[in-house]
XYZ file of C-alpha atoms in Angstrom:
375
model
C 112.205 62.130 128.382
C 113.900 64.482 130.937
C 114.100 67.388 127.960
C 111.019 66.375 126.458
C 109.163 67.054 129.842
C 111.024 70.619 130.727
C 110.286 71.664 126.865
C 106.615 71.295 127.826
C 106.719 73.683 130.822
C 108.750 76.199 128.804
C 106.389 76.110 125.922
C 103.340 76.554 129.054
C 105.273 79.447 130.169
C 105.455 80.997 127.260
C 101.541 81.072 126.252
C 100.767 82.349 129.648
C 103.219 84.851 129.392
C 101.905 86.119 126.401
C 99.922 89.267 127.918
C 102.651 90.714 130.376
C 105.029 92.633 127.704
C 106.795 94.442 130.314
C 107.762 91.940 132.137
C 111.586 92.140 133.081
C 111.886 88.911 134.115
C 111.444 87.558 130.915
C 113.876 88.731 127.454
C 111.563 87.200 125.410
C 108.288 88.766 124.039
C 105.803 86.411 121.755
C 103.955 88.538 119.142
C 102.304 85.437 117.476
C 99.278 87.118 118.705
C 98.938 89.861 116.491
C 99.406 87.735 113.289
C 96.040 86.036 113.253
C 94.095 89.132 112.918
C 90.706 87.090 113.702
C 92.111 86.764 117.578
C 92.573 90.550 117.553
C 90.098 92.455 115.339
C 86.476 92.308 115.102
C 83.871 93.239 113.167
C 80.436 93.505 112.671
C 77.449 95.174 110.340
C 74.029 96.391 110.616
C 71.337 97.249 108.041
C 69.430 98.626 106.702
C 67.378 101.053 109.536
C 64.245 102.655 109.223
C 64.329 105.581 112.380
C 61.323 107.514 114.007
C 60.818 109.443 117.182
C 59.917 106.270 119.021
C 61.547 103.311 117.668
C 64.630 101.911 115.025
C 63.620 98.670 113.221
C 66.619 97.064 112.570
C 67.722 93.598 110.912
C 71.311 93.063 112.553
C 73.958 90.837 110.830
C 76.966 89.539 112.294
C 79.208 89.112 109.120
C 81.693 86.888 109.101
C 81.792 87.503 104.848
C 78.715 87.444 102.967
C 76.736 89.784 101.817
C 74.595 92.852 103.310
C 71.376 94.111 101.837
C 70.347 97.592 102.251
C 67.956 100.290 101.736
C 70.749 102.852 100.570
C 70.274 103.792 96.470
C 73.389 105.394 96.166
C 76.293 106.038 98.192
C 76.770 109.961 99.985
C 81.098 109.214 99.258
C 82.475 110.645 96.632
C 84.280 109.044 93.559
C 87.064 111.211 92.641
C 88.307 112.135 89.423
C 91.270 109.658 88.158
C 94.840 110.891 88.366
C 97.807 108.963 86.423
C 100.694 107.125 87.957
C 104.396 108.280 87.681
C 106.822 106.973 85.934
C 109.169 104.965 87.944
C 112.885 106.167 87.406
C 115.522 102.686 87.257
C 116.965 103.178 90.795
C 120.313 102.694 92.010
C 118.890 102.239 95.636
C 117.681 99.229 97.532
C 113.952 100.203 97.390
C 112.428 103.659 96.050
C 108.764 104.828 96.234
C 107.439 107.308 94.227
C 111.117 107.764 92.882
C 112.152 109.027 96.462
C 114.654 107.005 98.222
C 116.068 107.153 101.777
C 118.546 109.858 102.630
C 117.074 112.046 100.114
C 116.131 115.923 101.096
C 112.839 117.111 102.067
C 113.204 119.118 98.766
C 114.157 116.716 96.549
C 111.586 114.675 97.697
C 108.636 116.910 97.682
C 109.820 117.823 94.056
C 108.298 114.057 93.322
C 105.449 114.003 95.259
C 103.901 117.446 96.047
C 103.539 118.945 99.067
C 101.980 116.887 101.980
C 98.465 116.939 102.915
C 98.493 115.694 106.514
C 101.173 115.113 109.165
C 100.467 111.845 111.549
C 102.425 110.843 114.691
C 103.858 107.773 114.457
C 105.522 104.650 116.470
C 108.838 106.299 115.635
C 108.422 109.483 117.422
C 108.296 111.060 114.057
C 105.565 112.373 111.654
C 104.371 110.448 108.617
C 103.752 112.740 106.126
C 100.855 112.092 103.934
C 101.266 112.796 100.060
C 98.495 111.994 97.447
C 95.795 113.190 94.701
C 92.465 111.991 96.371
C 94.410 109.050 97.775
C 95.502 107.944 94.643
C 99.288 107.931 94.259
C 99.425 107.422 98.211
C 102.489 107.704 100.098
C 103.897 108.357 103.796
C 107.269 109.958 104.438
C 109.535 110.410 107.548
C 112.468 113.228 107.844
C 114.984 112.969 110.441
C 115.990 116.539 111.997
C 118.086 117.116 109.082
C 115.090 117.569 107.069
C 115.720 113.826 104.801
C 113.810 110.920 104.184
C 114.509 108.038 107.042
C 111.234 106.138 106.650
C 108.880 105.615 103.495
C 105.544 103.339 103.064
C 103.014 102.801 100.146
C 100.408 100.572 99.322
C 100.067 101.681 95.495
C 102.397 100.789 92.694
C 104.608 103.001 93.459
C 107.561 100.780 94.296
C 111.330 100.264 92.108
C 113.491 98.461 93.953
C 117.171 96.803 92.292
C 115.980 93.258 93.508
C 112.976 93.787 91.179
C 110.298 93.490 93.643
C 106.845 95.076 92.386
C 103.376 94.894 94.010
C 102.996 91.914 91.562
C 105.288 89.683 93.413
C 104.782 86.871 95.204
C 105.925 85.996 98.450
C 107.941 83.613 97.637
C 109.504 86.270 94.938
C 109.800 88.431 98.100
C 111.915 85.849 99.984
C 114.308 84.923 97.414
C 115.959 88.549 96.656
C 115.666 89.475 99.853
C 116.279 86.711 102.097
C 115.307 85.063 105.288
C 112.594 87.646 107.636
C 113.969 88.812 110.950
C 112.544 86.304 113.131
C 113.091 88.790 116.128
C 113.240 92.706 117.050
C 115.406 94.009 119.842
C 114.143 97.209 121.743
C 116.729 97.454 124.937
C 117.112 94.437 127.047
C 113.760 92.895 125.668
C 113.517 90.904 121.947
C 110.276 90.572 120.824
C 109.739 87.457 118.811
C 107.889 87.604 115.436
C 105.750 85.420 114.485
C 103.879 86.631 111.231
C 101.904 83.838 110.337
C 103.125 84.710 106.379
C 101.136 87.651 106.529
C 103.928 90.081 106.757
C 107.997 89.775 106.458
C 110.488 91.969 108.394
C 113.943 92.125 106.587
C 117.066 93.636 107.783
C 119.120 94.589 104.460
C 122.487 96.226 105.473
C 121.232 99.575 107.712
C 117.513 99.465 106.035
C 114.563 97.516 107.952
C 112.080 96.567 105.254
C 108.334 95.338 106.136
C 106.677 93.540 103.486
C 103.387 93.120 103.383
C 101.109 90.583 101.566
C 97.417 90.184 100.372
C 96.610 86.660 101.723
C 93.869 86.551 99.315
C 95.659 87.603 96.436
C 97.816 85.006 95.742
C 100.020 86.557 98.663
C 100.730 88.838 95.827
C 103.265 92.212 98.144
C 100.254 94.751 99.165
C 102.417 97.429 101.055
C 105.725 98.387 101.951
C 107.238 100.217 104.695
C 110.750 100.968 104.762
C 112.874 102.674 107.797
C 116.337 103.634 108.108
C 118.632 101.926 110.820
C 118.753 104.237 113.232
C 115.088 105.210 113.245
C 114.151 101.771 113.656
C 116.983 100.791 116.436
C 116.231 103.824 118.102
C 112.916 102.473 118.815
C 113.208 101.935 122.732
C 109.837 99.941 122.994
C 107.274 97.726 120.140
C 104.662 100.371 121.541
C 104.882 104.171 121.305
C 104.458 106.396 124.493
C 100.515 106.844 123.756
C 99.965 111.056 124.224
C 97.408 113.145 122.218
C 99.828 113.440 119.069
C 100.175 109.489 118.592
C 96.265 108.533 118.567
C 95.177 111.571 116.649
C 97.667 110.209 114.116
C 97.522 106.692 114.630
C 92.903 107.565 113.969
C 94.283 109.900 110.793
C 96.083 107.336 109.152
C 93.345 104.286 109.432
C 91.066 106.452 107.502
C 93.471 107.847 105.338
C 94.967 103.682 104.568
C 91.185 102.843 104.596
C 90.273 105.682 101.491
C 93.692 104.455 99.984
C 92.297 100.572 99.648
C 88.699 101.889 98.043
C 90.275 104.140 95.782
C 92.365 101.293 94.490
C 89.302 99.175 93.879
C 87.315 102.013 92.069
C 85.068 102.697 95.201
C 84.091 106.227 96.195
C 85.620 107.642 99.185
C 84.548 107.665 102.538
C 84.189 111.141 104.437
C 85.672 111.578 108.139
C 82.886 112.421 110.281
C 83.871 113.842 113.465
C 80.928 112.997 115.812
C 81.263 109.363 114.833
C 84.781 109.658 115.658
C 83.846 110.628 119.118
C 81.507 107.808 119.815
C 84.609 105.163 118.158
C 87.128 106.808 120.982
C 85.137 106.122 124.098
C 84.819 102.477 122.951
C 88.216 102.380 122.348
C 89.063 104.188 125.821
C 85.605 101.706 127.339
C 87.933 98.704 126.248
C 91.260 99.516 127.184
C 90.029 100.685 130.706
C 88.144 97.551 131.409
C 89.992 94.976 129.652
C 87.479 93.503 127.522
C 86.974 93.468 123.629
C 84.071 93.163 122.003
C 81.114 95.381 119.944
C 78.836 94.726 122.990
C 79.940 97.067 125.776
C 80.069 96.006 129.572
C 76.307 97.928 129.681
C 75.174 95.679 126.875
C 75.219 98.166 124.422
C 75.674 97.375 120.426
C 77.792 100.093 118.116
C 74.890 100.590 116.669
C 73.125 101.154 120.171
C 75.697 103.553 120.814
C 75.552 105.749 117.641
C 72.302 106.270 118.492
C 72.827 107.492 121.410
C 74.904 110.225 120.333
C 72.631 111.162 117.780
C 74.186 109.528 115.100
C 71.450 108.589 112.236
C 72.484 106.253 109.548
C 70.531 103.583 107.312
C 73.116 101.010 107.452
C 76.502 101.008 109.497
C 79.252 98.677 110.683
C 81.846 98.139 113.083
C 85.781 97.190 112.706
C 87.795 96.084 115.700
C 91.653 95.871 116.266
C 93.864 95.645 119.262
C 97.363 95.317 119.936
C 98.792 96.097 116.586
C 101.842 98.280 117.226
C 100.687 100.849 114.456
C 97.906 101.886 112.001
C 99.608 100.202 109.382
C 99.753 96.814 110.524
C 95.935 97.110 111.634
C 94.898 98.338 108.682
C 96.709 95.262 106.860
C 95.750 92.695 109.149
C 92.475 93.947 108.804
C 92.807 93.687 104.966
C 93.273 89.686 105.176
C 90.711 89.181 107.514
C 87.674 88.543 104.817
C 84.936 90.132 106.838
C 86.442 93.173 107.991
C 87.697 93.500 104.231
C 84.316 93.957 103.379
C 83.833 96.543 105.863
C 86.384 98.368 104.106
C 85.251 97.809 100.510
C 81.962 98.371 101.097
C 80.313 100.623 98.376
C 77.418 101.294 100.404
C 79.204 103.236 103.484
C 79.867 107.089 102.800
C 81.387 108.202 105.796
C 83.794 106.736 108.716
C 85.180 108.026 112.177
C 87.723 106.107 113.847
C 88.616 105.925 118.007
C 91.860 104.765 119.160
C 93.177 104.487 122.851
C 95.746 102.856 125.060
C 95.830 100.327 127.996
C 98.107 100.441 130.307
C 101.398 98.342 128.434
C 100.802 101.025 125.847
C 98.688 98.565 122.853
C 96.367 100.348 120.920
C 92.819 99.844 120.437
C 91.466 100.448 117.596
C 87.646 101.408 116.883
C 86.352 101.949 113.101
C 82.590 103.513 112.437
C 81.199 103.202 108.851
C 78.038 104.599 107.916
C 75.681 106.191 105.868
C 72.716 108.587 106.508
């Protein structure tokens, strides 16, 4: 009874302690909460609007799924021309994407996949690089100082791997040539505990961290990758990057680029980055991690859409996406993926354009602020 009663109070501490990460009184960090995305993305959807000098007739929706009717004939996003995948070479490595493997030169690699189109600040204190044709063929690669490949991601079929795994497997699949997930990270004198909630497994494979991702509403068929040498990953000091200027232009760069990569896949027309929009998405981003709130409805009462307008954004039907205290683009893009509603957000055909906001509080989580729209 004695041990029943002090596993209660430990479990008690360990809730409340949920929100103080840098705690050094505790060696134990929970990050349960960033597995159920619905606790830390939200998302919302307005349309269609009719504007004039003096008023905006609107019909607002709060989706939670479902559909969204509106005035728009045909999207302003483009549909790009298709492009044809590469053959995947039978690898003698643990994983390969695009036929590029870890270790490989900067050379060697860029033989297979071009030349990249955008460099992004990561968690790593590295760049992602950003290779693709119009998104399709999409990958991200990381060179140490020596100029080769210590970190690789996709979300295509781009993936050969000597355990067989494809973006057809299962997670189950996953688990049985791979093993058991990490249940933990260490970063210094603090191990943060994962809990995933089956929407993503960490592996540890000899010197190679793997992160598999799954589409819960797939079949939890794999839906990315992301793979990082050893010393990259352990080199790591915190689960947060040191937030500057570099790290949230990247981590706002690589949402849109991950959301254009998940259309393209589904035959949707791309979104365009709009700048002003990404303007208005940063101050709510910046409004929430200042105040410590989050929600679409600011501490002045003000909708997204309320706030577009203010900065003379015009649009016939727009939406919102929320996400906080995912550790990187990738992980809010994907948790925002299995969330159903902010799926269709993503997927929408009717959106042509999207800016997106990010900013820090003050343990260093990002929020994350999405705009879609269409004029």
């Amino acid at each position: 009874m004695r041990k029943l009663f002090w596993l209660l109070i430990l479990l008690v501490l360990v809730f409340m302690a949920r929100p103080i990460w840098e705690d050094k009184a505790s060696e134990y960090v929970d990050l349960g909460f960033l597995a159920p995305i619905d606790r830390a993305v939200d998302q919302v959807t307005e349309g269609p609007a009719i504007e004039n000098a003096l008023t905006q007739a609107k019909q607002f929706t709060l989706q939670v799924g479902g559909q969204l009717k509106s005035f728009v004939a045909s999207s302003s996003a483009e549909m790009p021309v298709a492009v044809s995948k590469p053959a995947l070479d039978e690898t003698q490595s643990l994983f390969a994407v695009h036929n590029v493997t870890l270790g490989m030169t900067k050379e060697e690699a860029q033989a297979k996949v071009g030349l990249p189109l955008r460099l992004m600040r990561n968690e790593y204190g590295t760049d992602w690089h950003s290779y693709h044709q119009d998104y399709q063929n999409y990958v991200l690669l990381s060179y140490d100082q020596e100029g080769k490949v210590n970190g690789m991601f996709t979300n295509q079929a781009l993936i050969s791997s000597t355990k067989g795994i494809t973006m057809q497997s299962k997670r189950a699949e996953v688990r049985s040539a791979l093993g058991i997930p990490l249940k933990s990270l260490q970063k210094g004198n603090v191990q943060y505990i994962l809990d995933t909630r089956e929407e993503y497994d960490v592996f540890k494979i000899d010197s190679i961290y793997i992160t598999v991702f799954y589409d819960l509403h797939e079949e939890n068929t794999v839906t990315a990758i992301q793979v990082i040498d050893g010393g990259l990953e352990e080199n790591r000091p915190e689960i947060y990057a040191e937030p500057n200027d570099e790290v949230r232009e990247g981590y706002e760069y690589l949402l849109f680029e991950l959301t254009n990569s998940a259309r393209i896949q589904r035959e949707l027309p791309l979104l365009k980055w709009d700048e002003a929009t990404k303007e208005t998405a940063r101050k709510h981003s910046e409004d929430m991690a200042d105040n410590k709130y989050f929600s679409h409805t600011n501490l002045e009462g003000k909708s997204p859409f309320d706030r577009m307008g203010d900065d003379g954004i015009t649009f016939f039907v727009a939406g919102e996406n929320l996400a906080y205290g995912q550790y990187s683009s990738i992980f809010a893009h994907e948790g925002l993926m299995n969330s159903l509603g902010h799926r269709e957000n993503i997927v929408k055909r009717d959106f042509g354009y999207l800016g997106v906001g990010a900013a820090f509080n003050s343990d260093n989580q990002p929020y994350f602020t999405a705009n879609f729209f269409n004029r």
